[in-house]
Amino acid sequence: MRRFTAAVALLFAAGLVLAARGIAGAQEPVARAGTISEISFNSTAHSYPFGIAVGSDGSLWFADQGCLGHGHCLILRIDSLDHFSQFSRGLRRGAIPYYMAVDPDGDLWFTDEGADPAIGRITPSGRITEFSKGLLPGSLPFEIALGRHGVMWFTAEGPTPGIGRITPSGAITEFTAGLPAGSIPFGLAPARDGSVWFSDHGCDLLGPCAIGHLSAGGKITETTRGLIHGTQPLGMAAVPGGTVWFADGAGAIGRIRPSGTITEFRRGLRSNSAPVAVTAGPDGNVWFTDEGWTPAIGRITAGGRISEYARGLMLGSLPAALTAGPNGDIWFTDEAGPGGLGFVTTGQAAAMQAAPTVTPSAQAGGPLRCQAPSTTAWAAVKPSLHLFSFDGYQWLRDGIPIPGATGQSLASAAGQRVACRVTVTFGEPFLVTATATS
């Protein structure tokens, strides 16, 4: 991450290995795990991809911070490797978008740590709205992640650090009581019980770094028990079952059990490694980026066995944020040079072989039925209840969820064009949408 690792100004080679691989395209033969491909992606003269997320239609979104010292920052959507869209209208003057996450309605949320800090939302069509009412003075939103009931949680740095949440309507609340002096909340992982785990990187200023926990009732506690000496906890991610993993920039990958027990793993990491971000993978493992002396993409099993991969990274690469893609790969942004994107194969196929289908009733004007396609080898891929407060099925009209219309069936929608959305999860949500006319 930029604030912890100096960027290396080296140009990427034109790694167009991706050209034949659609981001949300047709099924392909599954490649062996650990194969890395990367491309230079000059969305602007000074592109700087950072936060990354997968949209409801399988497109990739990322925050482009190439504006730093050069003009306007952007939000970009990549539909395929030869087509992308740039969005800036609606961003505040001096905006600096950082991290991104998708919500159950298919909107992308992002943190803005610019001149006028805010939490932003961008619709799949590119409409941007930013919210700041409720942010504490001096609050600088940083990482963001989806919690229960469509609520987004974020960490806030700056003079008034805290853990914040924003509702789908844009109402912001921040929690600070219990944070020690000098705290720098960094990564976070909402839990299914309504609580939030977070990493505190405040050891750069005062005292040791720590792992923090915000209870569902708003109480913050921190611990250092189980952390290695000199720990630097950064990015976090939850996996099915309630376990949370975190990257430790001091050279480890950490695991937090639902009970709060912390264990760190180092064996298998390269010398002078510096893990910065983690994400749940479709293979049942956790994948991470390593910005150490020999940058790499890594994988850790549930039992703590680590493997790292570097072949395929461009010279001078600094892999940063990452996310699981719908095609079974892990996608990441690269901070080095003019900026780039890459993916590493996990050895798994796509989460779904196709979009769901909408089947009309045999009776004219009767109910519609949404049928999810068969899933592949993704562990635990199924419609989800615990994250979204619905059973994984949603019905939409003109792209907007129909109030109360969940479940596989929809009562008569004669003459109307509706869509069925199926949400499946593996750590982070992956959404697939299909439409039909009754």
Tab-separated table of C-alpha atoms in Angstrom:
chain	number	residue	atom	x	y	z
A	1	MET	CA	0.000	0.000	0.000
A	2	ARG	CA	1.265	3.412	-0.940
A	3	ARG	CA	1.640	4.727	2.577
A	4	PHE	CA	3.737	1.776	3.689
A	5	THR	CA	5.728	0.889	0.565
A	6	ALA	CA	7.459	3.281	-1.793
A	7	ALA	CA	6.091	3.009	-5.330
A	8	VAL	CA	8.542	1.913	-8.003
A	9	ALA	CA	8.356	3.953	-11.218
A	10	LEU	CA	8.827	1.172	-13.761
A	11	LEU	CA	6.710	0.670	-16.855
A	12	PHE	CA	4.614	-2.453	-17.252
A	13	ALA	CA	5.063	-4.658	-20.249
A	14	ALA	CA	1.945	-5.023	-22.359
A	15	GLY	CA	0.772	-8.281	-20.832
A	16	LEU	CA	-2.164	-8.855	-23.115
A	17	VAL	CA	-2.506	-12.445	-22.015
A	18	LEU	CA	-5.869	-11.262	-20.701
A	19	ALA	CA	-7.179	-10.277	-24.101
A	20	ALA	CA	-8.902	-13.570	-24.715
A	21	ARG	CA	-10.238	-13.866	-21.175
A	22	GLY	CA	-13.544	-12.092	-20.578
A	23	ILE	CA	-14.057	-10.715	-17.099
A	24	ALA	CA	-17.592	-12.043	-17.030
A	25	GLY	CA	-17.437	-14.070	-20.181
A	26	ALA	CA	-17.891	-17.653	-21.261
A	27	GLN	CA	-16.607	-20.627	-19.336
A	28	GLU	CA	-13.027	-21.655	-20.090
A	29	PRO	CA	-10.839	-24.601	-19.138
A	30	VAL	CA	-9.691	-24.197	-15.541
A	31	ALA	CA	-6.016	-23.283	-15.252
A	32	ARG	CA	-3.798	-24.589	-12.484
A	33	ALA	CA	-3.637	-22.488	-9.345
A	34	GLY	CA	-1.036	-19.747	-9.114
A	35	THR	CA	-0.828	-18.689	-12.766
A	36	ILE	CA	-0.505	-14.884	-12.899
A	37	SER	CA	-1.275	-12.581	-15.824
A	38	GLU	CA	-1.002	-8.820	-15.793
A	39	ILE	CA	-1.702	-5.873	-18.065
A	40	SER	CA	-0.784	-2.217	-18.056
A	41	PHE	CA	-3.965	-0.210	-17.859
A	42	ASN	CA	-3.547	3.466	-18.719
A	43	SER	CA	-7.027	4.812	-18.145
A	44	THR	CA	-5.484	8.276	-17.892
A	45	ALA	CA	-2.000	9.612	-18.538
A	46	HIS	CA	-1.258	8.843	-14.885
A	47	SER	CA	-3.466	5.871	-14.014
A	48	TYR	CA	-3.173	4.537	-10.463
A	49	PRO	CA	-5.638	1.680	-9.813
A	50	PHE	CA	-6.313	1.017	-6.147
A	51	GLY	CA	-9.536	-0.310	-4.592
A	52	ILE	CA	-11.273	-2.997	-6.672
A	53	ALA	CA	-14.670	-4.727	-6.588
A	54	VAL	CA	-16.854	-6.912	-8.806
A	55	GLY	CA	-20.189	-5.476	-9.905
A	56	SER	CA	-23.526	-7.274	-10.004
A	57	ASP	CA	-23.048	-8.081	-13.696
A	58	GLY	CA	-19.522	-9.434	-13.300
A	59	SER	CA	-17.798	-6.245	-14.460
A	60	LEU	CA	-14.723	-4.992	-12.597
A	61	TRP	CA	-14.758	-1.621	-10.882
A	62	PHE	CA	-11.814	0.202	-9.402
A	63	ALA	CA	-10.817	3.542	-7.940
A	64	ASP	CA	-8.252	5.322	-10.103
A	65	GLN	CA	-6.058	7.618	-8.033
A	66	GLY	CA	-4.005	8.807	-10.982
A	67	CYS	CA	-5.333	12.269	-10.184
A	68	LEU	CA	-2.834	12.735	-7.362
A	69	GLY	CA	-0.849	15.707	-8.552
A	70	HIS	CA	-2.250	15.407	-12.098
A	71	GLY	CA	-5.925	16.316	-12.136
A	72	HIS	CA	-9.199	14.507	-11.434
A	73	CYS	CA	-9.583	11.088	-9.853
A	74	LEU	CA	-11.996	8.628	-11.438
A	75	ILE	CA	-14.103	5.557	-10.872
A	76	LEU	CA	-13.694	3.038	-13.689
A	77	ARG	CA	-15.759	0.087	-14.843
A	78	ILE	CA	-14.186	-2.573	-17.040
A	79	ASP	CA	-16.672	-4.645	-19.006
A	80	SER	CA	-14.012	-6.354	-21.104
A	81	LEU	CA	-10.351	-5.804	-21.715
A	82	ASP	CA	-11.056	-3.625	-24.739
A	83	HIS	CA	-13.895	-1.619	-23.219
A	84	PHE	CA	-13.994	0.492	-20.093
A	85	SER	CA	-16.014	3.450	-18.839
A	86	GLN	CA	-14.825	6.390	-16.735
A	87	PHE	CA	-17.006	8.162	-14.169
A	88	SER	CA	-16.229	11.373	-12.312
A	89	ARG	CA	-19.416	13.444	-12.426
A	90	GLY	CA	-20.746	13.535	-8.889
A	91	LEU	CA	-17.343	13.219	-7.237
A	92	ARG	CA	-16.490	16.112	-4.950
A	93	ARG	CA	-13.777	18.540	-5.845
A	94	GLY	CA	-10.457	17.064	-4.777
A	95	ALA	CA	-11.937	13.578	-4.330
A	96	ILE	CA	-9.540	10.675	-3.733
A	97	PRO	CA	-11.463	7.365	-3.908
A	98	TYR	CA	-9.795	4.493	-2.073
A	99	TYR	CA	-11.577	1.199	-1.385
A	100	MET	CA	-14.730	-0.211	-2.973
A	101	ALA	CA	-17.385	-2.808	-2.121
A	102	VAL	CA	-20.673	-3.905	-3.691
A	103	ASP	CA	-24.049	-3.985	-1.925
A	104	PRO	CA	-27.003	-6.371	-2.413
A	105	ASP	CA	-28.712	-3.956	-4.822
A	106	GLY	CA	-25.700	-3.963	-7.146
A	107	ASP	CA	-24.477	-0.471	-6.235
A	108	LEU	CA	-20.781	0.095	-5.557
A	109	TRP	CA	-19.734	1.989	-2.436
A	110	PHE	CA	-16.375	3.668	-2.000
A	111	THR	CA	-14.439	5.722	0.513
A	112	ASP	CA	-13.262	9.205	-0.409
A	113	GLU	CA	-10.270	10.486	1.564
A	114	GLY	CA	-9.962	13.679	-0.467
A	115	ALA	CA	-10.201	17.357	0.383
A	116	ASP	CA	-13.874	16.940	1.387
A	117	PRO	CA	-14.002	13.395	2.852
A	118	ALA	CA	-17.102	11.320	2.177
A	119	ILE	CA	-18.582	7.907	1.512
A	120	GLY	CA	-19.635	7.520	-2.109
A	121	ARG	CA	-22.103	5.339	-3.956
A	122	ILE	CA	-22.091	4.659	-7.680
A	123	THR	CA	-24.886	2.833	-9.471
A	124	PRO	CA	-24.189	0.253	-12.196
A	125	SER	CA	-25.033	2.983	-14.733
A	126	GLY	CA	-22.398	5.297	-13.257
A	127	ARG	CA	-24.444	7.763	-11.224
A	128	ILE	CA	-22.356	8.973	-8.259
A	129	THR	CA	-23.672	10.319	-4.947
A	130	GLU	CA	-21.457	11.227	-2.009
A	131	PHE	CA	-22.435	11.434	1.672
A	132	SER	CA	-20.632	13.173	4.525
A	133	LYS	CA	-23.291	14.161	7.077
A	134	GLY	CA	-22.488	12.163	10.193
A	135	LEU	CA	-18.736	11.959	9.625
A	136	LEU	CA	-16.836	13.305	12.618
A	137	PRO	CA	-14.584	16.364	12.110
A	138	GLY	CA	-11.255	15.248	10.653
A	139	SER	CA	-12.556	11.771	9.801
A	140	LEU	CA	-10.835	10.197	6.768
A	141	PRO	CA	-12.765	7.133	5.509
A	142	PHE	CA	-10.469	4.356	4.297
A	143	GLU	CA	-11.503	0.688	3.889
A	144	ILE	CA	-15.147	-0.297	3.326
A	145	ALA	CA	-16.998	-3.627	3.476
A	146	LEU	CA	-20.548	-4.964	3.360
A	147	GLY	CA	-22.296	-5.935	6.585
A	148	ARG	CA	-25.751	-7.239	7.389
A	149	HIS	CA	-28.967	-5.762	5.995
A	150	GLY	CA	-27.160	-3.845	3.261
A	151	VAL	CA	-25.247	-1.657	5.736
A	152	MET	CA	-21.714	-0.726	4.677
A	153	TRP	CA	-18.994	-0.466	7.325
A	154	PHE	CA	-15.816	1.573	7.019
A	155	THR	CA	-12.687	2.472	8.928
A	156	ALA	CA	-11.857	6.129	9.468
A	157	GLU	CA	-8.362	7.484	9.980
A	158	GLY	CA	-7.258	11.038	10.658
A	159	PRO	CA	-7.491	13.265	13.741
A	160	THR	CA	-10.795	11.619	14.709
A	161	PRO	CA	-10.370	7.891	14.022
A	162	GLY	CA	-13.310	5.552	14.304
A	163	ILE	CA	-15.344	2.694	12.901
A	164	GLY	CA	-18.291	3.892	10.837
A	165	ARG	CA	-21.368	2.566	9.135
A	166	ILE	CA	-23.582	3.964	6.404
A	167	THR	CA	-27.089	2.757	5.666
A	168	PRO	CA	-28.461	2.272	2.125
A	169	SER	CA	-30.113	5.694	2.462
A	170	GLY	CA	-26.804	7.394	3.323
A	171	ALA	CA	-27.140	7.854	7.105
A	172	ILE	CA	-23.675	7.746	8.709
A	173	THR	CA	-22.772	6.819	12.290
A	174	GLU	CA	-19.251	6.620	13.710
A	175	PHE	CA	-18.046	4.784	16.809
A	176	THR	CA	-14.972	5.972	18.688
A	177	ALA	CA	-15.424	5.097	22.372
A	178	GLY	CA	-12.804	2.553	23.366
A	179	LEU	CA	-10.228	3.411	20.695
A	180	PRO	CA	-6.872	4.217	22.334
A	181	ALA	CA	-4.965	7.436	21.611
A	182	GLY	CA	-3.060	7.285	18.335
A	183	SER	CA	-5.350	4.696	16.732
A	184	ILE	CA	-5.273	4.242	12.973
A	185	PRO	CA	-8.123	1.857	12.037
A	186	PHE	CA	-7.207	0.200	8.745
A	187	GLY	CA	-8.850	-3.011	7.506
A	188	LEU	CA	-12.175	-4.389	8.689
A	189	ALA	CA	-14.383	-7.448	8.394
A	190	PRO	CA	-18.071	-7.321	9.434
A	191	ALA	CA	-19.237	-10.504	11.172
A	192	ARG	CA	-22.557	-12.233	10.718
A	193	ASP	CA	-23.574	-11.409	14.328
A	194	GLY	CA	-23.522	-7.682	13.576
A	195	SER	CA	-20.117	-7.017	15.123
A	196	VAL	CA	-17.036	-5.823	13.227
A	197	TRP	CA	-13.387	-6.868	13.441
A	198	PHE	CA	-10.776	-4.306	12.473
A	199	SER	CA	-7.026	-3.792	12.413
A	200	ASP	CA	-5.435	-0.866	14.256
A	201	HIS	CA	-2.208	0.339	12.679
A	202	GLY	CA	-1.656	2.993	15.329
A	203	CYS	CA	1.614	1.407	16.368
A	204	ASP	CA	3.284	3.767	13.919
A	205	LEU	CA	2.564	6.480	16.487
A	206	LEU	CA	1.874	5.171	19.987
A	207	GLY	CA	2.146	1.709	21.482
A	208	PRO	CA	1.724	-1.660	19.784
A	209	CYS	CA	-0.563	-2.374	16.851
A	210	ALA	CA	-3.674	-4.319	17.710
A	211	ILE	CA	-6.738	-6.173	16.506
A	212	GLY	CA	-9.972	-4.431	17.407
A	213	HIS	CA	-13.572	-5.559	17.803
A	214	LEU	CA	-16.709	-3.448	17.676
A	215	SER	CA	-19.592	-5.314	19.287
A	216	ALA	CA	-23.106	-5.246	17.877
A	217	GLY	CA	-23.901	-2.882	20.758
A	218	GLY	CA	-21.186	-0.401	19.754
A	219	LYS	CA	-18.484	-1.284	22.313
A	220	ILE	CA	-14.875	-1.243	21.066
A	221	THR	CA	-12.175	-3.452	22.572
A	222	GLU	CA	-8.635	-4.177	21.358
A	223	THR	CA	-6.135	-6.967	21.914
A	224	THR	CA	-2.536	-7.793	21.058
A	225	ARG	CA	-2.646	-11.362	22.335
A	226	GLY	CA	-1.510	-13.801	19.648
A	227	LEU	CA	0.113	-11.130	17.465
A	228	ILE	CA	3.780	-11.442	16.485
A	229	HIS	CA	6.416	-9.005	17.677
A	230	GLY	CA	6.394	-5.822	15.600
A	231	THR	CA	3.027	-6.677	14.073
A	232	GLN	CA	1.518	-4.376	11.426
A	233	PRO	CA	-2.050	-5.631	10.805
A	234	LEU	CA	-3.542	-4.256	7.579
A	235	GLY	CA	-6.259	-5.663	5.283
A	236	MET	CA	-8.898	-8.096	6.595
A	237	ALA	CA	-11.496	-10.476	5.165
A	238	ALA	CA	-14.137	-12.819	6.568
A	239	VAL	CA	-14.711	-16.335	5.250
A	240	PRO	CA	-17.708	-18.664	5.560
A	241	GLY	CA	-17.994	-19.956	9.105
A	242	GLY	CA	-17.117	-16.674	10.775
A	243	THR	CA	-13.313	-16.841	10.719
A	244	VAL	CA	-11.517	-13.580	9.856
A	245	TRP	CA	-8.093	-13.407	8.202
A	246	PHE	CA	-5.735	-10.447	8.080
A	247	ALA	CA	-2.522	-9.414	6.363
A	248	ASP	CA	0.366	-8.504	8.658
A	249	GLY	CA	2.857	-6.171	6.993
A	250	ALA	CA	5.514	-7.390	9.424
A	251	GLY	CA	5.624	-10.675	7.524
A	252	ALA	CA	2.687	-12.906	8.480
A	253	ILE	CA	-0.910	-13.859	7.739
A	254	GLY	CA	-3.197	-13.845	10.751
A	255	ARG	CA	-6.355	-15.763	11.593
A	256	ILE	CA	-9.040	-14.741	14.086
A	257	ARG	CA	-11.449	-17.420	15.191
A	258	PRO	CA	-15.038	-16.389	16.055
A	259	SER	CA	-14.020	-16.841	19.695
A	260	GLY	CA	-11.394	-14.128	19.266
A	261	THR	CA	-8.349	-16.420	19.345
A	262	ILE	CA	-5.581	-15.026	17.117
A	263	THR	CA	-2.928	-17.133	15.376
A	264	GLU	CA	-0.315	-15.874	12.933
A	265	PHE	CA	1.453	-17.876	10.218
A	266	ARG	CA	4.836	-17.100	8.653
A	267	ARG	CA	6.253	-20.349	7.270
A	268	GLY	CA	6.067	-20.317	3.470
A	269	LEU	CA	6.370	-16.534	3.119
A	270	ARG	CA	9.359	-15.151	1.248
A	271	SER	CA	12.139	-13.374	3.075
A	272	ASN	CA	11.220	-9.778	3.991
A	273	SER	CA	7.619	-10.259	2.912
A	274	ALA	CA	4.982	-7.593	3.572
A	275	PRO	CA	1.408	-8.861	3.092
A	276	VAL	CA	-1.072	-5.986	2.692
A	277	ALA	CA	-4.505	-7.310	1.647
A	278	VAL	CA	-6.511	-10.538	1.826
A	279	THR	CA	-9.676	-11.941	0.261
A	280	ALA	CA	-11.638	-15.191	0.429
A	281	GLY	CA	-11.054	-17.423	-2.584
A	282	PRO	CA	-13.458	-19.761	-4.387
A	283	ASP	CA	-11.114	-22.678	-3.662
A	284	GLY	CA	-11.785	-22.465	0.074
A	285	ASN	CA	-8.453	-20.732	0.697
A	286	VAL	CA	-7.532	-17.123	1.434
A	287	TRP	CA	-5.475	-15.156	-1.103
A	288	PHE	CA	-3.276	-12.171	-0.345
A	289	THR	CA	-0.982	-9.578	-1.901
A	290	ASP	CA	2.625	-9.265	-0.756
A	291	GLU	CA	4.478	-5.967	-1.340
A	292	GLY	CA	7.717	-7.164	0.236
A	293	TRP	CA	11.201	-7.195	-1.253
A	294	THR	CA	10.043	-9.869	-3.693
A	295	PRO	CA	6.404	-8.971	-4.450
A	296	ALA	CA	4.018	-11.880	-4.891
A	297	ILE	CA	0.453	-13.128	-4.753
A	298	GLY	CA	-0.002	-15.646	-1.954
A	299	ARG	CA	-2.433	-18.296	-0.804
A	300	ILE	CA	-3.013	-19.666	2.684
A	301	THR	CA	-5.122	-22.711	3.502
A	302	ALA	CA	-7.540	-22.927	6.410
A	303	GLY	CA	-4.836	-24.826	8.301
A	304	GLY	CA	-2.196	-22.142	7.733
A	305	ARG	CA	-0.150	-23.577	4.860
A	306	ILE	CA	1.250	-20.745	2.721
A	307	SER	CA	2.285	-20.705	-0.942
A	308	GLU	CA	3.471	-17.652	-2.891
A	309	TYR	CA	3.523	-16.973	-6.626
A	310	ALA	CA	5.480	-14.309	-8.478
A	311	ARG	CA	5.964	-15.628	-12.003
A	312	GLY	CA	3.874	-13.465	-14.322
A	313	LEU	CA	4.134	-10.277	-12.271
A	314	MET	CA	5.633	-7.418	-14.244
A	315	LEU	CA	8.976	-5.940	-13.287
A	316	GLY	CA	8.536	-3.603	-10.331
A	317	SER	CA	5.010	-4.801	-9.515
A	318	LEU	CA	3.409	-3.786	-6.225
A	319	PRO	CA	0.180	-5.819	-5.983
A	320	ALA	CA	-2.251	-4.008	-3.678
A	321	ALA	CA	-6.013	-4.555	-3.324
A	322	LEU	CA	-7.643	-7.764	-4.541
A	323	THR	CA	-11.030	-9.428	-4.902
A	324	ALA	CA	-12.511	-12.730	-6.024
A	325	GLY	CA	-13.883	-12.540	-9.567
A	326	PRO	CA	-16.937	-14.397	-10.921
A	327	ASN	CA	-14.768	-16.454	-13.268
A	328	GLY	CA	-12.968	-18.216	-10.413
A	329	ASP	CA	-9.846	-16.018	-10.485
A	330	ILE	CA	-8.519	-13.488	-7.993
A	331	TRP	CA	-8.144	-10.013	-9.495
A	332	PHE	CA	-5.747	-7.412	-8.102
A	333	THR	CA	-4.607	-3.849	-8.689
A	334	ASP	CA	-0.935	-2.984	-9.105
A	335	GLU	CA	0.425	0.265	-7.667
A	336	ALA	CA	3.697	0.374	-9.590
A	337	GLY	CA	4.525	2.500	-12.607
A	338	PRO	CA	1.539	3.794	-14.606
A	339	GLY	CA	-0.778	1.322	-12.900
A	340	GLY	CA	-2.069	-2.080	-13.879
A	341	LEU	CA	-4.483	-4.922	-13.260
A	342	GLY	CA	-3.826	-8.609	-12.979
A	343	PHE	CA	-5.362	-11.921	-12.002
A	344	VAL	CA	-4.144	-15.141	-10.494
A	345	THR	CA	-5.895	-18.430	-11.151
A	346	THR	CA	-7.173	-20.402	-8.174
A	347	GLY	CA	-7.766	-23.696	-9.946
A	348	GLN	CA	-11.531	-23.278	-9.664
A	349	ALA	CA	-14.172	-22.722	-12.315
A	350	ALA	CA	-16.613	-19.815	-12.391
A	351	ALA	CA	-19.061	-19.509	-9.507
A	352	MET	CA	-21.972	-20.073	-11.881
A	353	GLN	CA	-21.988	-21.443	-15.372
A	354	ALA	CA	-24.702	-19.008	-16.474
A	355	ALA	CA	-27.149	-16.404	-15.255
A	356	PRO	CA	-30.298	-17.603	-13.500
A	357	THR	CA	-33.399	-18.188	-15.596
A	358	VAL	CA	-36.918	-16.848	-15.146
A	359	THR	CA	-39.661	-19.352	-15.997
A	360	PRO	CA	-43.262	-18.171	-16.548
A	361	SER	CA	-46.091	-20.112	-14.992
A	362	ALA	CA	-48.072	-22.453	-17.238
A	363	GLN	CA	-51.099	-20.371	-16.287
A	364	ALA	CA	-51.402	-17.012	-18.101
A	365	GLY	CA	-50.616	-14.192	-15.714
A	366	GLY	CA	-49.443	-16.655	-13.111
A	367	PRO	CA	-46.331	-16.436	-10.950
A	368	LEU	CA	-42.770	-16.384	-12.227
A	369	ARG	CA	-40.061	-18.643	-10.878
A	370	CYS	CA	-36.368	-17.814	-10.596
A	371	GLN	CA	-34.052	-20.763	-11.040
A	372	ALA	CA	-30.392	-20.406	-10.110
A	373	PRO	CA	-28.001	-22.311	-12.367
A	374	SER	CA	-26.043	-25.206	-10.988
A	375	THR	CA	-22.943	-24.090	-9.151
A	376	THR	CA	-19.437	-25.407	-9.687
A	377	ALA	CA	-16.728	-26.307	-7.236
A	378	TRP	CA	-16.920	-23.068	-5.247
A	379	ALA	CA	-17.146	-24.067	-1.624
A	380	ALA	CA	-20.373	-22.916	0.071
A	381	VAL	CA	-21.681	-21.109	-3.013
A	382	LYS	CA	-25.426	-20.802	-2.513
A	383	PRO	CA	-28.061	-18.132	-2.018
A	384	SER	CA	-27.289	-16.340	1.225
A	385	LEU	CA	-29.453	-15.149	4.105
A	386	HIS	CA	-27.061	-13.938	6.778
A	387	LEU	CA	-25.520	-11.009	4.894
A	388	PHE	CA	-28.509	-9.564	3.125
A	389	SER	CA	-31.609	-10.094	5.304
A	390	PHE	CA	-33.243	-11.941	2.425
A	391	ASP	CA	-32.891	-15.479	1.146
A	392	GLY	CA	-30.555	-14.779	-1.761
A	393	TYR	CA	-33.331	-14.104	-4.294
A	394	GLN	CA	-34.534	-10.637	-5.297
A	395	TRP	CA	-36.964	-9.412	-7.926
A	396	LEU	CA	-36.435	-6.054	-9.610
A	397	ARG	CA	-38.437	-3.764	-11.851
A	398	ASP	CA	-36.466	-1.326	-13.994
A	399	GLY	CA	-33.377	-2.242	-12.032
A	400	ILE	CA	-34.926	-1.356	-8.663
A	401	PRO	CA	-35.723	-4.063	-6.077
A	402	ILE	CA	-39.460	-4.634	-5.686
A	403	PRO	CA	-40.322	-4.163	-1.976
A	404	GLY	CA	-40.913	-7.509	-0.295
A	405	ALA	CA	-40.326	-9.447	-3.514
A	406	THR	CA	-37.872	-12.102	-2.386
A	407	GLY	CA	-37.856	-15.844	-2.733
A	408	GLN	CA	-37.833	-17.906	-5.905
A	409	SER	CA	-41.374	-17.011	-6.957
A	410	LEU	CA	-42.993	-13.722	-7.913
A	411	ALA	CA	-46.746	-13.260	-8.126
A	412	SER	CA	-48.236	-12.245	-11.435
A	413	ALA	CA	-46.254	-9.570	-13.311
A	414	ALA	CA	-48.291	-9.613	-16.518
A	415	GLY	CA	-47.070	-7.125	-19.088
A	416	GLN	CA	-44.116	-6.013	-16.984
A	417	ARG	CA	-40.437	-6.584	-17.527
A	418	VAL	CA	-38.792	-7.778	-14.355
A	419	ALA	CA	-35.432	-9.178	-13.343
A	420	CYS	CA	-34.477	-11.917	-10.962
A	421	ARG	CA	-31.230	-11.531	-9.064
A	422	VAL	CA	-29.555	-14.414	-7.304
A	423	THR	CA	-26.923	-13.591	-4.708
A	424	VAL	CA	-24.349	-16.198	-3.784
A	425	THR	CA	-21.498	-15.570	-1.397
A	426	PHE	CA	-18.016	-16.693	-0.663
A	427	GLY	CA	-16.613	-14.202	1.814
A	428	GLU	CA	-17.701	-11.308	-0.378
A	429	PRO	CA	-20.961	-11.311	-2.378
A	430	PHE	CA	-21.070	-12.261	-6.006
A	431	LEU	CA	-24.281	-11.242	-7.745
A	432	VAL	CA	-25.766	-12.549	-11.000
A	433	THR	CA	-28.775	-10.997	-12.760
A	434	ALA	CA	-31.186	-12.248	-15.446
A	435	THR	CA	-34.288	-10.611	-16.962
A	436	ALA	CA	-37.500	-11.890	-18.504
A	437	THR	CA	-40.881	-10.539	-19.560
A	438	SER	CA	-43.967	-12.287	-18.292
